[in-house]
Amino acid sequence: MKLTGIELVTVALPLVAPFRTSFGTETEREALLLRVVTDEGEGWGECVAMMEPLYSSEYVAGCVDVLSRFLVPAVAAVEDLTADQVARVLAPVKGHRMAKAALEMGVLDAELRVKDVSFGTALGAARTTVPCGVSVGIMDSVGDLLDAVDRYVAEGYVRVKLKIEPGWDVEPVRAVRERHPDLPLQVDANTAYRRSDARHLAKLDPFDLLLIEQPLDEEDIVGHAQLARTMSTPICLDESIVSARAAADAIALGACSIVNVKPGRVGGYLESRRIHDVCMANDIALWCGGMLETGIGRAANVALAALPGFTLPGDTSASDRYYRTDVTEPFRMDEGHLTVPTGAGLGVTPLPDVLAEVTVRTEWLTW
Ligand SMILES: O=C(O)CCC(=O)N[C@@H](C(=O)O)c1ccccc1
């Protein structure tokens, strides 16, 4: 294949409700979609960067810049392009994993549509459906939180993840555990705590949580290893795991016993599969995280989450968890599960009228 054009499509989707985490509140998801055009066919990629560099160092405008000036020209120069070359071609550019992931995803989707092979088949899916976890933000009151959790449990979600931060942790978790004694429950701190909070975090141990996700700074691997020795709740890493090597190092240092993999954060679906293989080889539980993806990224995440090493429900929720209208046919949960798309490539494409309605900026890159 030869790249002949890329359309950078920025879409803005209002969230059905504000989503608050320890680093901010989202009311709208502005996402960057890539329409990758080649001489043999086209594909779609989704860049998971947020509008502002608060989850990680990347942000939408920065991704547009690095794609336009560095990443797309490098891939466009390749004559016989295949998706498994993209990471190597982009390696000279340091960092920018979310931007790289979106470009690799679009090339992979184009390649697989041409070959009439689904993402799931190409990645090695072992299941036809995946269990749905749901992420619940920080709320104004414990009562509001219990109402939200009750609603998600009634909808069929098989696992609930609660966002926590200093001042909103032990009490809300205790209330949810008392209301739902047998519910698979975990918490996500998004790096909001410090090593000195270890004794306080151990107060979460009585609630039989599946895990506590990224309590400390993404660069504090030693701190997580120390915390793992003072808490019975398993430590799961998210922001710290930026590659298969980072996963192998964190596991070897005892910094985590569970990994959340997000393809955008690690540079793409092919690196995600390498992280999957590292976790399987080390008997480390794995689940697929979410970045409020549209149906484009959601389709790819559901395919990834169907691989055999994904042993815990992921943040692979139905589209209506976040969006009244998705850019693709919505992902609908059936008895707590989503079906892995079986069509060529992602198996979904943006709905033209919806895409036109939610597009706030487009830019064609040609050369
Ligand atoms: O279900 C989803 O897609 C979101 C899951 C989720 O909680 N994502 C969190 C996270 O830190 O993992 C997040 C929220 C907003 C922005 C970035 C990340």
Coordinates of C-alpha atoms and ligand atoms in Angstrom, one line a residue:
M1 CA 0.0 0.0 0.0
K2 CA 1.0 3.6 -0.5
L3 CA -0.4 6.5 1.6
T4 CA -2.1 9.0 -0.7
G5 CA -3.9 11.3 1.7
I6 CA -4.9 11.8 5.3
E7 CA -8.0 13.7 6.6
L8 CA -7.6 14.9 10.2
V9 CA -11.2 15.1 11.4
T10 CA -11.8 16.8 14.8
V11 CA -15.2 15.9 16.2
A12 CA -17.0 17.2 19.3
L13 CA -19.4 14.9 21.1
P14 CA -21.3 16.2 24.2
L15 CA -21.2 13.7 27.1
V16 CA -24.5 12.5 28.5
A17 CA -23.3 13.7 31.9
P18 CA -20.2 15.4 33.3
F19 CA -17.4 13.0 33.9
R20 CA -15.1 14.0 36.8
T21 CA -11.8 12.5 37.6
S22 CA -8.9 13.6 39.9
F23 CA -7.5 15.7 37.1
G24 CA -10.6 17.5 35.8
T25 CA -14.2 17.3 34.6
E26 CA -15.2 16.5 31.0
T27 CA -18.5 17.6 29.6
E28 CA -17.6 17.2 25.9
R29 CA -15.2 14.8 24.2
E30 CA -13.3 16.6 21.4
A31 CA -11.6 13.7 19.6
L32 CA -9.3 13.5 16.5
L33 CA -10.2 11.0 13.9
L34 CA -7.9 10.1 11.0
R35 CA -9.2 9.0 7.7
V36 CA -6.3 7.2 6.1
V37 CA -6.4 7.0 2.3
T38 CA -4.1 4.7 0.4
D39 CA -3.9 3.5 -3.2
E40 CA -5.7 0.3 -2.3
G41 CA -8.4 1.5 0.1
E42 CA -9.0 3.6 3.2
G43 CA -9.2 3.1 7.0
W44 CA -10.0 5.0 10.2
G45 CA -7.9 5.7 13.3
E46 CA -8.8 7.5 16.5
C47 CA -6.4 9.6 18.6
V48 CA -7.3 9.3 22.3
A49 CA -5.6 12.5 23.4
M50 CA -7.7 14.9 25.4
M51 CA -8.1 18.6 24.6
E52 CA -5.6 19.4 27.4
P53 CA -2.5 17.6 28.6
L54 CA -3.9 16.6 31.9
Y55 CA -4.1 12.8 31.6
S56 CA -0.8 12.6 29.9
S57 CA 1.5 15.1 28.0
E58 CA -0.4 14.8 24.7
Y59 CA -3.3 16.9 23.6
V60 CA -5.4 17.2 20.4
A61 CA -3.7 20.4 18.9
G62 CA -0.3 18.9 19.7
C63 CA -1.2 15.6 18.0
V64 CA -2.5 17.5 14.9
D65 CA 0.9 19.3 14.7
V66 CA 3.1 16.3 15.2
L67 CA 1.1 14.2 12.7
S68 CA 1.1 17.0 10.1
R69 CA 4.8 17.9 10.4
F70 CA 6.5 14.7 11.3
L71 CA 4.5 11.5 11.5
V72 CA 2.5 11.5 8.3
P73 CA 5.3 12.6 6.1
A74 CA 7.5 9.8 7.4
V75 CA 4.8 7.1 6.7
A76 CA 3.9 8.7 3.3
A77 CA 7.5 8.2 2.2
V78 CA 7.2 4.4 2.5
E79 CA 6.5 2.7 -0.9
D80 CA 5.2 -0.7 0.2
L81 CA 3.5 0.2 3.4
T82 CA 2.2 -2.3 5.9
A83 CA 0.9 -1.6 9.4
D84 CA 3.6 -3.6 11.1
Q85 CA 6.2 -1.2 9.7
V86 CA 4.6 2.0 11.0
A87 CA 6.1 1.9 14.6
R88 CA 9.6 1.4 13.2
V89 CA 9.2 4.2 10.7
L90 CA 7.9 6.5 13.4
A91 CA 10.5 5.5 16.0
P92 CA 12.9 8.5 15.3
V93 CA 10.2 10.8 16.6
K94 CA 10.4 10.6 20.4
G95 CA 7.2 10.1 22.4
H96 CA 3.8 11.2 20.9
R97 CA 2.4 7.7 21.4
M98 CA -1.2 8.6 21.0
A99 CA -0.6 10.4 17.7
K100 CA 1.5 7.4 16.5
A101 CA -1.2 5.0 17.6
A102 CA -3.9 6.8 15.7
L103 CA -1.8 6.7 12.5
E104 CA -0.9 3.0 12.9
M105 CA -4.5 2.2 13.6
G106 CA -5.7 3.9 10.4
V107 CA -3.1 2.1 8.3
L108 CA -4.0 -1.2 10.0
D109 CA -7.7 -0.6 9.4
A110 CA -7.1 0.1 5.7
E111 CA -4.8 -2.9 5.3
L112 CA -7.4 -5.2 7.0
R113 CA -10.3 -3.9 5.0
V114 CA -8.4 -4.6 1.8
K115 CA -7.6 -8.1 3.0
D116 CA -11.2 -8.6 4.3
V117 CA -9.8 -9.5 7.7
S118 CA -11.4 -8.2 11.0
F119 CA -9.4 -6.5 13.7
G120 CA -10.3 -9.3 16.1
T121 CA -9.0 -12.0 13.8
A122 CA -5.8 -10.0 13.0
L123 CA -5.0 -9.4 16.7
G124 CA -5.9 -13.0 17.8
A125 CA -9.3 -12.6 19.5
A126 CA -10.4 -15.8 21.3
R127 CA -13.9 -14.6 22.2
T128 CA -16.9 -13.3 20.2
T129 CA -18.1 -11.0 23.1
V130 CA -16.4 -9.1 25.9
P131 CA -17.7 -8.3 29.4
C132 CA -18.5 -4.7 30.1
G133 CA -17.0 -2.7 33.0
V134 CA -18.1 0.9 33.6
S135 CA -16.2 3.8 35.0
V136 CA -18.0 6.1 37.4
G137 CA -16.7 9.6 38.0
I138 CA -16.4 11.6 41.2
M139 CA -19.8 12.9 42.2
D140 CA -21.2 15.8 44.2
S141 CA -22.5 13.4 46.9
V142 CA -22.4 9.8 48.0
G143 CA -26.2 9.7 47.3
D144 CA -25.6 10.7 43.7
L145 CA -22.9 8.1 43.4
L146 CA -25.1 5.3 44.7
D147 CA -27.9 6.3 42.3
A148 CA -25.4 6.2 39.4
V149 CA -23.9 2.8 40.5
D150 CA -27.5 1.4 41.0
R151 CA -28.3 2.4 37.4
Y152 CA -25.2 0.9 35.9
V153 CA -25.7 -2.4 37.8
A154 CA -29.4 -2.5 36.7
E155 CA -28.2 -1.9 33.1
G156 CA -26.1 -5.1 33.4
Y157 CA -22.5 -3.8 33.8
V158 CA -20.5 -6.7 35.3
R159 CA -17.8 -4.5 37.0
V160 CA -17.8 -0.9 38.4
K161 CA -14.7 1.3 38.6
L162 CA -14.9 4.3 40.9
K163 CA -12.8 7.4 40.4
I164 CA -11.2 8.4 43.7
E165 CA -9.0 11.3 44.9
P166 CA -8.0 12.6 48.4
G167 CA -11.2 13.5 50.2
W168 CA -13.3 11.2 48.0
D169 CA -12.2 7.7 48.6
V170 CA -12.9 5.6 51.7
E171 CA -16.4 6.9 52.4
P172 CA -17.8 6.5 48.8
V173 CA -16.2 3.1 48.4
R174 CA -17.6 1.9 51.7
A175 CA -21.1 3.1 50.7
V176 CA -21.0 1.4 47.4
R177 CA -19.6 -1.9 48.9
E178 CA -22.4 -1.8 51.6
R179 CA -25.0 -1.3 48.9
H180 CA -23.6 -4.0 46.6
P181 CA -21.7 -6.6 48.7
D182 CA -20.9 -8.9 45.8
L183 CA -20.3 -6.4 43.0
P184 CA -16.9 -6.6 41.3
L185 CA -15.5 -3.2 42.3
Q186 CA -12.3 -1.3 41.7
V187 CA -11.0 2.2 42.1
D188 CA -8.9 4.6 39.9
A189 CA -6.9 7.4 41.4
N190 CA -5.2 8.7 38.2
T191 CA -1.9 9.5 40.1
A192 CA -3.7 11.6 42.8
Y193 CA -1.9 10.2 45.8
R194 CA 1.7 10.3 47.2
R195 CA 3.9 7.7 48.9
S196 CA 3.0 9.3 52.2
D197 CA -0.7 8.4 51.7
A198 CA 0.1 4.6 52.0
R199 CA -1.5 4.2 55.4
H200 CA -4.6 6.1 54.3
L201 CA -4.9 4.0 51.1
A202 CA -4.7 0.8 53.2
K203 CA -8.1 1.7 54.6
L204 CA -9.5 0.6 51.2
D205 CA -8.3 -3.0 51.9
P206 CA -11.4 -4.1 53.8
F207 CA -13.7 -3.5 50.8
D208 CA -12.5 -6.5 48.7
L209 CA -11.6 -4.4 45.7
L210 CA -10.4 -6.1 42.5
L211 CA -7.6 -3.5 42.3
I212 CA -6.5 0.1 42.9
E213 CA -5.4 1.8 39.7
Q214 CA -2.4 4.2 39.4
P215 CA -2.5 5.6 42.9
L216 CA 0.9 7.4 42.5
D217 CA 2.7 9.4 39.9
E218 CA 3.2 7.7 36.5
E219 CA 7.0 7.9 37.0
D220 CA 7.0 6.5 40.6
I221 CA 7.5 2.8 39.8
V222 CA 9.4 2.2 43.1
G223 CA 6.7 3.9 45.1
H224 CA 4.1 1.6 43.6
A225 CA 6.3 -1.4 44.5
Q226 CA 6.6 -0.1 48.1
L227 CA 2.8 0.5 48.2
A228 CA 2.2 -3.1 46.9
R229 CA 3.9 -4.3 50.1
T230 CA 1.7 -2.3 52.4
M231 CA -1.7 -2.9 50.8
S232 CA -3.6 -6.2 50.2
T233 CA -5.6 -4.6 47.4
P234 CA -3.7 -5.4 44.1
I235 CA -2.0 -2.5 42.4
C236 CA -2.9 -1.9 38.7
L237 CA -0.9 0.5 36.6
D238 CA -2.3 2.6 33.7
E239 CA -0.4 5.9 33.1
S240 CA 2.9 4.2 33.9
I241 CA 2.6 1.5 31.3
V242 CA 3.7 3.2 28.1
S243 CA 5.2 0.2 26.3
A244 CA 5.8 -3.6 26.6
R245 CA 9.2 -2.8 28.1
A246 CA 7.6 -0.5 30.7
A247 CA 5.1 -3.3 31.5
A248 CA 7.9 -5.9 31.8
D249 CA 10.0 -3.6 34.1
A250 CA 7.0 -2.7 36.3
I251 CA 6.1 -6.4 36.7
A252 CA 9.7 -7.4 37.5
L253 CA 10.0 -4.6 40.1
G254 CA 6.7 -5.8 41.8
A255 CA 5.1 -2.4 41.0
C256 CA 1.9 -4.0 39.8
S257 CA 0.1 -7.3 39.6
I258 CA -2.5 -6.1 37.2
V259 CA -2.2 -4.0 34.0
N260 CA -4.7 -1.7 32.3
V261 CA -3.7 -1.4 28.6
K262 CA -4.9 1.5 26.5
P263 CA -3.7 1.3 22.9
G264 CA -3.4 5.0 22.5
R265 CA -1.2 5.4 25.6
V266 CA 1.2 2.7 24.4
G267 CA 1.5 3.6 20.8
G268 CA -1.0 1.4 19.2
Y269 CA -2.8 -2.0 18.9
L270 CA 0.3 -3.9 17.9
E271 CA 2.2 -2.7 21.0
S272 CA -0.9 -3.5 23.0
R273 CA -0.7 -7.1 21.8
R274 CA 3.0 -7.2 22.9
I275 CA 1.9 -6.0 26.3
H276 CA -0.8 -8.7 26.3
D277 CA 2.0 -11.3 25.6
V278 CA 4.2 -9.9 28.4
C279 CA 1.3 -10.1 30.8
M280 CA 0.4 -13.7 29.8
A281 CA 4.0 -14.8 30.1
N282 CA 4.1 -13.4 33.6
D283 CA 0.6 -14.5 34.7
I284 CA -0.4 -10.9 35.2
A285 CA -4.1 -10.0 34.9
L286 CA -4.9 -7.6 32.1
W287 CA -7.9 -5.5 31.1
C288 CA -8.5 -2.9 28.4
G289 CA -8.8 0.7 29.6
G290 CA -10.9 3.4 27.9
M291 CA -10.4 7.0 26.9
L292 CA -14.0 7.9 26.1
E293 CA -13.5 6.6 22.6
T294 CA -16.0 7.1 19.9
G295 CA -17.3 4.0 18.1
I296 CA -14.2 3.9 16.0
G297 CA -11.8 3.4 18.9
R298 CA -14.4 1.4 20.8
A299 CA -14.6 -1.1 18.0
A300 CA -10.8 -1.6 18.1
N301 CA -10.8 -1.8 21.9
V302 CA -13.5 -4.5 22.0
A303 CA -11.6 -6.5 19.5
L304 CA -8.4 -6.2 21.6
A305 CA -10.3 -7.1 24.8
A306 CA -11.3 -10.4 23.2
L307 CA -7.7 -11.7 23.2
P308 CA -7.1 -14.6 25.6
G309 CA -4.9 -12.7 28.1
F310 CA -7.6 -10.2 28.9
T311 CA -8.8 -11.7 32.2
L312 CA -10.7 -8.8 33.7
P313 CA -13.6 -6.8 32.4
G314 CA -12.4 -3.6 30.8
D315 CA -13.7 0.0 30.5
T316 CA -15.4 -1.2 27.3
S317 CA -18.8 0.2 28.0
A318 CA -21.8 0.7 25.7
S319 CA -21.7 3.9 23.6
D320 CA -24.6 5.4 25.5
R321 CA -22.5 5.4 28.7
Y322 CA -21.0 8.6 27.3
Y323 CA -22.8 9.6 24.1
R324 CA -26.4 10.1 23.1
T325 CA -25.2 9.8 19.5
D326 CA -22.0 8.0 18.5
V327 CA -20.2 8.6 15.2
T328 CA -20.7 5.0 14.3
E329 CA -23.6 2.6 14.9
P330 CA -23.8 2.6 18.7
F331 CA -22.3 -0.3 20.7
R332 CA -25.2 -1.7 22.7
M333 CA -24.6 -4.0 25.7
D334 CA -26.4 -7.4 25.7
E335 CA -26.5 -9.1 29.1
G336 CA -23.4 -7.2 30.2
H337 CA -21.4 -7.9 27.1
L338 CA -20.5 -6.2 23.8
T339 CA -20.1 -8.2 20.6
V340 CA -16.8 -8.1 18.9
P341 CA -17.3 -6.6 15.4
T342 CA -16.7 -9.3 12.6
G343 CA -16.6 -7.0 9.5
A344 CA -13.4 -6.2 7.6
G345 CA -11.0 -4.0 9.6
L346 CA -12.7 -2.2 12.4
G347 CA -16.1 -3.5 11.2
V348 CA -17.6 -0.1 11.7
T349 CA -17.3 3.2 9.8
P350 CA -18.5 6.7 10.7
L351 CA -22.1 7.5 9.8
P352 CA -21.8 10.3 7.2
D353 CA -24.6 12.5 8.5
V354 CA -23.6 12.1 12.2
L355 CA -19.9 12.8 11.2
A356 CA -20.9 15.9 9.4
E357 CA -22.9 17.1 12.3
V358 CA -20.2 16.6 15.0
T359 CA -17.2 17.6 12.9
V360 CA -15.7 20.9 14.1
R361 CA -12.5 21.0 12.0
T362 CA -11.1 19.0 9.1
E363 CA -7.7 19.3 7.4
W364 CA -6.6 17.3 4.4
L365 CA -2.9 16.3 4.5
T366 CA -1.5 15.6 1.0
W367 CA 2.0 15.6 -0.4
Ligands
LIG1 O1 -14.9 4.2 29.7 C1 -14.1 5.0 29.3 O2 -13.8 5.1 28.1 C2 -13.3 5.9 30.2 C3 -12.7 5.1 31.3 C4 -11.9 5.9 32.2 O3 -12.2 6.1 33.4 N1 -10.9 6.6 31.6 C5 -10.1 7.5 32.5 C6 -8.9 6.8 32.9 O4 -8.1 7.5 33.6 O5 -8.7 5.6 32.7 C7 -9.9 8.7 31.7 C8 -10.9 9.6 31.7 C9 -10.9 10.8 31.0 C10 -9.8 11.1 30.3 C11 -8.7 10.2 30.3 C12 -8.8 9.0 31.0

